[in-house]
Amino acid sequence: MSHVPFDHLQRYADNVTTDVETAVIEAHLAGCADCRSALGAVAPRVEDLWVAMAPALAIARRRPSPLVRAAAWASPAMVPWVLMTFAVAALAVVTDLLGTELPSLVLLLAPIAPVAGVAAAWSSGMDPAHEIVACTPRAGLYLVLRRTVAVLGVVLPVLLPLGWLVGASPARWLLPCLAFTATTLALGTLVGVRRAALGLVSVWVLLVVGPSLVTATVPALLSPAMAVLWLAAAAVASVLAVARASLFTRLTGDR
């Protein structure tokens, strides 16, 4: 395990570190007795404080429950966006069950359903704690993928039964859904995840959903024959996202 450099400990003891540096150093001190001892050499009073906190730190280091570990994959910022996705999906199901002549709204919206949650999962503009999280050792693509998996793990289990209920087979929307998710991440390295998500959703609604509702026909892009195209798009976007992984830690505040 790497340790906090002595000069950083000195700056921490003198209270001249930035908020982000302070958060990172304190997170390390919570689990490193050697660094706490080193800090005691430059700031005995601070060492006394850490000694007093030892019982609480021991409790904090206990193995968390499975529910807590699962929640650690998600970002609190994405919760309202996932709930909004559920609300839109429920509205689409109600519309489909009314027996209108229009194509299934669940089928049309399922490909872009996770995009809002993915945008919130790693967006500096939506997460107040983004700067602190971005300074952690696991920041970057690793954390982005964890949070993306968390979004898919919540959204897809809801879409599958809803799609079955209205007759929208997963064979028609699952690959497009994964392709949109990967493309959001890939474009996110260029323009920011939030902007990428907004752009993709806008294009899909304007060029696919809108015309499909006007003509009352299912778009060719959602036909089973297009599965190979969607698989290729997902693969290419995934490769681009991995190739530009380091950029996820350098998104600006408005992204």
Coordinates of C-alpha atoms in Angstrom, one line a residue:
M1 CA 0.0 0.0 0.0
S2 CA 1.3 3.5 -0.9
H3 CA 1.5 6.1 1.9
V4 CA 0.8 9.8 2.1
P5 CA 4.1 11.7 1.5
F6 CA 5.5 13.5 4.5
D7 CA 5.2 17.0 3.0
H8 CA 1.5 16.3 2.3
L9 CA 1.0 15.3 6.0
Q10 CA 2.8 18.5 7.0
R11 CA 0.5 20.6 4.8
Y12 CA -2.5 18.7 6.2
A13 CA -1.4 19.3 9.8
D14 CA -1.0 23.0 8.9
N15 CA -4.5 23.1 7.4
V16 CA -3.3 24.4 4.0
T17 CA -4.5 21.5 1.9
T18 CA -7.4 21.9 -0.5
D19 CA -10.8 20.4 0.3
V20 CA -10.2 17.6 -2.2
E21 CA -6.7 16.9 -0.9
T22 CA -8.0 16.9 2.7
A23 CA -10.8 14.4 1.8
V24 CA -8.3 12.0 0.0
I25 CA -5.7 12.2 2.9
E26 CA -8.4 11.6 5.6
A27 CA -9.8 8.7 3.6
H28 CA -6.3 7.1 3.6
L29 CA -5.6 7.9 7.2
A30 CA -8.8 6.1 8.2
G31 CA -7.2 2.8 7.2
C32 CA -3.5 3.3 7.6
A33 CA -2.0 3.2 11.1
D34 CA 1.5 4.0 9.7
C35 CA 0.4 7.3 8.2
R36 CA -1.5 8.2 11.4
S37 CA 1.7 7.6 13.4
A38 CA 3.7 9.7 10.9
L39 CA 1.1 12.4 11.3
G40 CA 1.5 12.3 15.0
A41 CA 5.1 13.2 14.6
V42 CA 4.2 16.6 13.0
A43 CA 0.9 17.2 14.8
P44 CA 0.5 15.4 18.2
R45 CA -2.9 16.9 18.8
V46 CA -4.2 15.5 15.5
E47 CA -2.8 12.1 16.4
D48 CA -4.7 12.3 19.7
L49 CA -7.9 12.9 17.7
W50 CA -7.3 9.8 15.5
V51 CA -6.7 7.7 18.6
A52 CA -10.0 8.9 20.0
M53 CA -11.7 8.0 16.7
A54 CA -10.2 4.5 16.7
P55 CA -13.3 2.6 17.9
A56 CA -15.5 4.4 15.3
L57 CA -12.9 3.6 12.6
A58 CA -12.9 -0.1 13.6
I59 CA -16.7 -0.2 13.1
A60 CA -16.4 1.6 9.8
R61 CA -13.9 -1.0 8.5
R62 CA -16.2 -3.9 9.2
R63 CA -17.4 -5.8 6.1
P64 CA -20.6 -4.1 4.9
S65 CA -23.8 -5.9 4.2
P66 CA -24.6 -7.2 0.7
L67 CA -27.1 -4.4 0.2
V68 CA -24.6 -1.7 1.2
R69 CA -22.0 -3.2 -1.1
A70 CA -24.5 -3.2 -4.0
A71 CA -25.4 0.4 -3.3
A72 CA -21.7 1.3 -3.5
W73 CA -21.8 0.6 -7.2
A74 CA -24.4 3.4 -7.7
S75 CA -24.3 7.1 -7.5
P76 CA -26.9 8.9 -5.4
A77 CA -27.1 11.5 -8.3
M78 CA -28.6 8.9 -10.6
V79 CA -31.5 7.9 -8.4
P80 CA -34.0 10.6 -9.5
W81 CA -33.1 9.9 -13.2
V82 CA -33.7 6.2 -12.8
L83 CA -37.0 6.9 -11.1
M84 CA -37.9 9.1 -14.0
T85 CA -37.0 6.3 -16.4
F86 CA -39.4 4.0 -14.5
A87 CA -42.1 6.6 -14.7
V88 CA -41.7 7.0 -18.5
A89 CA -41.7 3.2 -18.9
A90 CA -44.8 2.8 -16.9
L91 CA -46.6 5.5 -19.0
A92 CA -45.5 3.8 -22.1
V93 CA -46.9 0.5 -20.9
V94 CA -50.2 2.1 -20.0
T95 CA -50.4 3.7 -23.5
D96 CA -49.6 0.4 -25.2
L97 CA -52.2 -1.5 -23.1
L98 CA -54.9 1.0 -24.2
G99 CA -54.8 -0.7 -27.6
T100 CA -53.9 2.2 -29.8
E101 CA -52.8 1.7 -33.4
L102 CA -49.4 3.2 -32.8
P103 CA -46.2 1.2 -32.5
S104 CA -45.3 0.0 -29.0
L105 CA -43.9 3.0 -27.0
V106 CA -42.0 0.5 -24.9
L107 CA -40.3 -0.8 -28.0
L108 CA -39.5 2.7 -29.2
L109 CA -38.2 4.0 -25.8
A110 CA -36.4 1.0 -24.4
P111 CA -33.2 1.5 -26.4
I112 CA -32.7 4.9 -24.8
A113 CA -34.2 4.1 -21.3
P114 CA -30.8 3.7 -19.4
V115 CA -29.2 6.8 -21.0
A116 CA -30.4 9.3 -18.4
G117 CA -29.2 7.1 -15.6
V118 CA -25.8 6.6 -17.3
A119 CA -25.5 10.4 -17.7
A120 CA -26.0 10.9 -14.0
A121 CA -23.7 8.1 -13.1
W122 CA -20.6 10.0 -14.1
S123 CA -21.3 13.6 -14.7
S124 CA -19.5 16.4 -12.9
G125 CA -22.5 18.7 -13.4
M126 CA -25.0 16.4 -11.7
D127 CA -22.9 14.9 -8.8
P128 CA -21.9 17.4 -6.0
A129 CA -19.2 14.9 -4.8
H130 CA -17.7 14.4 -8.3
E131 CA -14.4 16.1 -7.6
I132 CA -13.8 14.0 -4.5
V133 CA -14.8 10.8 -6.2
A134 CA -12.6 11.6 -9.3
C135 CA -9.5 11.8 -7.0
T136 CA -9.9 8.3 -5.6
P137 CA -7.6 5.5 -6.9
R138 CA -10.5 3.7 -8.7
A139 CA -11.8 6.8 -10.5
G140 CA -12.0 6.8 -14.3
L141 CA -13.3 4.0 -16.5
Y142 CA -13.4 1.5 -13.7
L143 CA -15.9 3.5 -11.7
V144 CA -17.8 4.6 -14.8
L145 CA -18.3 1.0 -15.8
R146 CA -19.4 0.0 -12.3
R147 CA -22.0 2.8 -12.2
T148 CA -23.1 2.0 -15.7
V149 CA -23.6 -1.7 -14.7
A150 CA -25.6 -0.4 -11.7
V151 CA -27.9 1.5 -14.0
L152 CA -28.4 -1.4 -16.4
G153 CA -28.8 -3.8 -13.4
V154 CA -31.8 -1.7 -12.2
V155 CA -33.3 -0.6 -15.5
L156 CA -33.1 -3.8 -17.6
P157 CA -34.9 -6.1 -15.0
V158 CA -37.8 -3.6 -15.1
L159 CA -37.9 -3.3 -18.9
L160 CA -37.9 -7.0 -19.5
P161 CA -41.2 -7.8 -17.8
L162 CA -42.8 -4.6 -19.1
G163 CA -41.7 -5.5 -22.6
W164 CA -43.1 -9.0 -22.3
L165 CA -46.4 -7.5 -21.0
V166 CA -46.9 -5.5 -24.1
G167 CA -45.3 -7.9 -26.6
A168 CA -42.1 -6.0 -27.1
S169 CA -39.5 -8.8 -27.5
P170 CA -36.1 -8.1 -26.0
A171 CA -34.6 -9.5 -29.2
R172 CA -35.7 -6.2 -30.8
W173 CA -34.5 -3.6 -28.2
L174 CA -31.9 -5.1 -26.0
L175 CA -28.9 -4.8 -28.4
P176 CA -29.9 -1.2 -29.3
C177 CA -30.1 -0.5 -25.6
L178 CA -26.6 -1.7 -25.0
A179 CA -25.4 0.2 -28.1
F180 CA -26.8 3.4 -26.9
T181 CA -25.3 2.9 -23.4
A182 CA -21.8 2.2 -24.9
T183 CA -22.1 5.1 -27.4
T184 CA -23.0 7.5 -24.5
L185 CA -19.8 6.6 -22.8
A186 CA -17.7 6.8 -25.9
L187 CA -19.1 10.3 -26.9
G188 CA -18.8 11.3 -23.3
T189 CA -15.1 11.4 -23.6
L190 CA -15.5 14.0 -26.3
V191 CA -18.3 16.3 -25.1
G192 CA -19.2 15.0 -21.6
V193 CA -21.5 12.2 -20.6
R194 CA -24.5 14.5 -20.0
R195 CA -24.2 16.2 -23.4
A196 CA -23.7 12.9 -25.1
A197 CA -26.8 11.5 -23.5
L198 CA -28.9 14.5 -24.4
G199 CA -27.7 14.5 -28.0
L200 CA -28.4 10.8 -28.5
V201 CA -31.8 10.9 -26.9
S202 CA -32.7 14.0 -29.0
V203 CA -31.6 12.4 -32.3
W204 CA -33.5 9.1 -31.5
V205 CA -36.7 10.9 -30.6
L206 CA -36.6 13.2 -33.6
L207 CA -35.5 10.8 -36.3
V208 CA -37.0 7.5 -35.1
V209 CA -39.7 7.8 -32.4
G210 CA -41.4 10.9 -34.0
P211 CA -41.6 9.5 -37.6
S212 CA -42.7 6.1 -36.3
L213 CA -45.6 7.6 -34.4
V214 CA -46.6 9.7 -37.4
T215 CA -46.5 6.8 -39.8
A216 CA -47.7 4.2 -37.2
T217 CA -45.0 1.8 -38.3
V218 CA -42.2 0.1 -36.4
P219 CA -38.9 1.5 -37.5
A220 CA -36.6 -0.7 -39.6
L221 CA -33.8 0.0 -37.1
L222 CA -35.6 -2.1 -34.5
S223 CA -36.2 -5.1 -36.8
P224 CA -34.4 -8.4 -35.8
A225 CA -32.4 -8.1 -39.1
M226 CA -30.6 -5.1 -37.7
A227 CA -29.2 -7.0 -34.7
V228 CA -25.8 -7.3 -36.3
L229 CA -25.6 -3.6 -36.9
W230 CA -26.4 -2.8 -33.3
L231 CA -23.9 -5.4 -32.0
A232 CA -21.2 -3.8 -34.2
A233 CA -22.1 -0.3 -32.9
A234 CA -21.9 -1.5 -29.3
A235 CA -18.5 -3.1 -29.9
V236 CA -17.0 -0.1 -31.7
A237 CA -18.3 2.3 -29.0
S238 CA -17.0 0.1 -26.2
V239 CA -13.5 0.0 -27.8
L240 CA -13.5 3.8 -28.2
A241 CA -14.6 4.3 -24.6
V242 CA -11.8 2.0 -23.3
A243 CA -9.2 3.7 -25.6
R244 CA -10.1 7.1 -24.1
A245 CA -10.6 5.9 -20.6
S246 CA -8.3 8.5 -18.9
L247 CA -10.5 11.3 -20.1
F248 CA -13.3 10.4 -17.7
T249 CA -11.3 11.9 -14.8
R250 CA -10.8 15.2 -16.7
L251 CA -14.4 16.2 -17.6
T252 CA -15.1 19.9 -16.9
G253 CA -17.7 21.2 -14.5
D254 CA -20.4 21.7 -17.1
R255 CA -20.2 18.1 -18.3

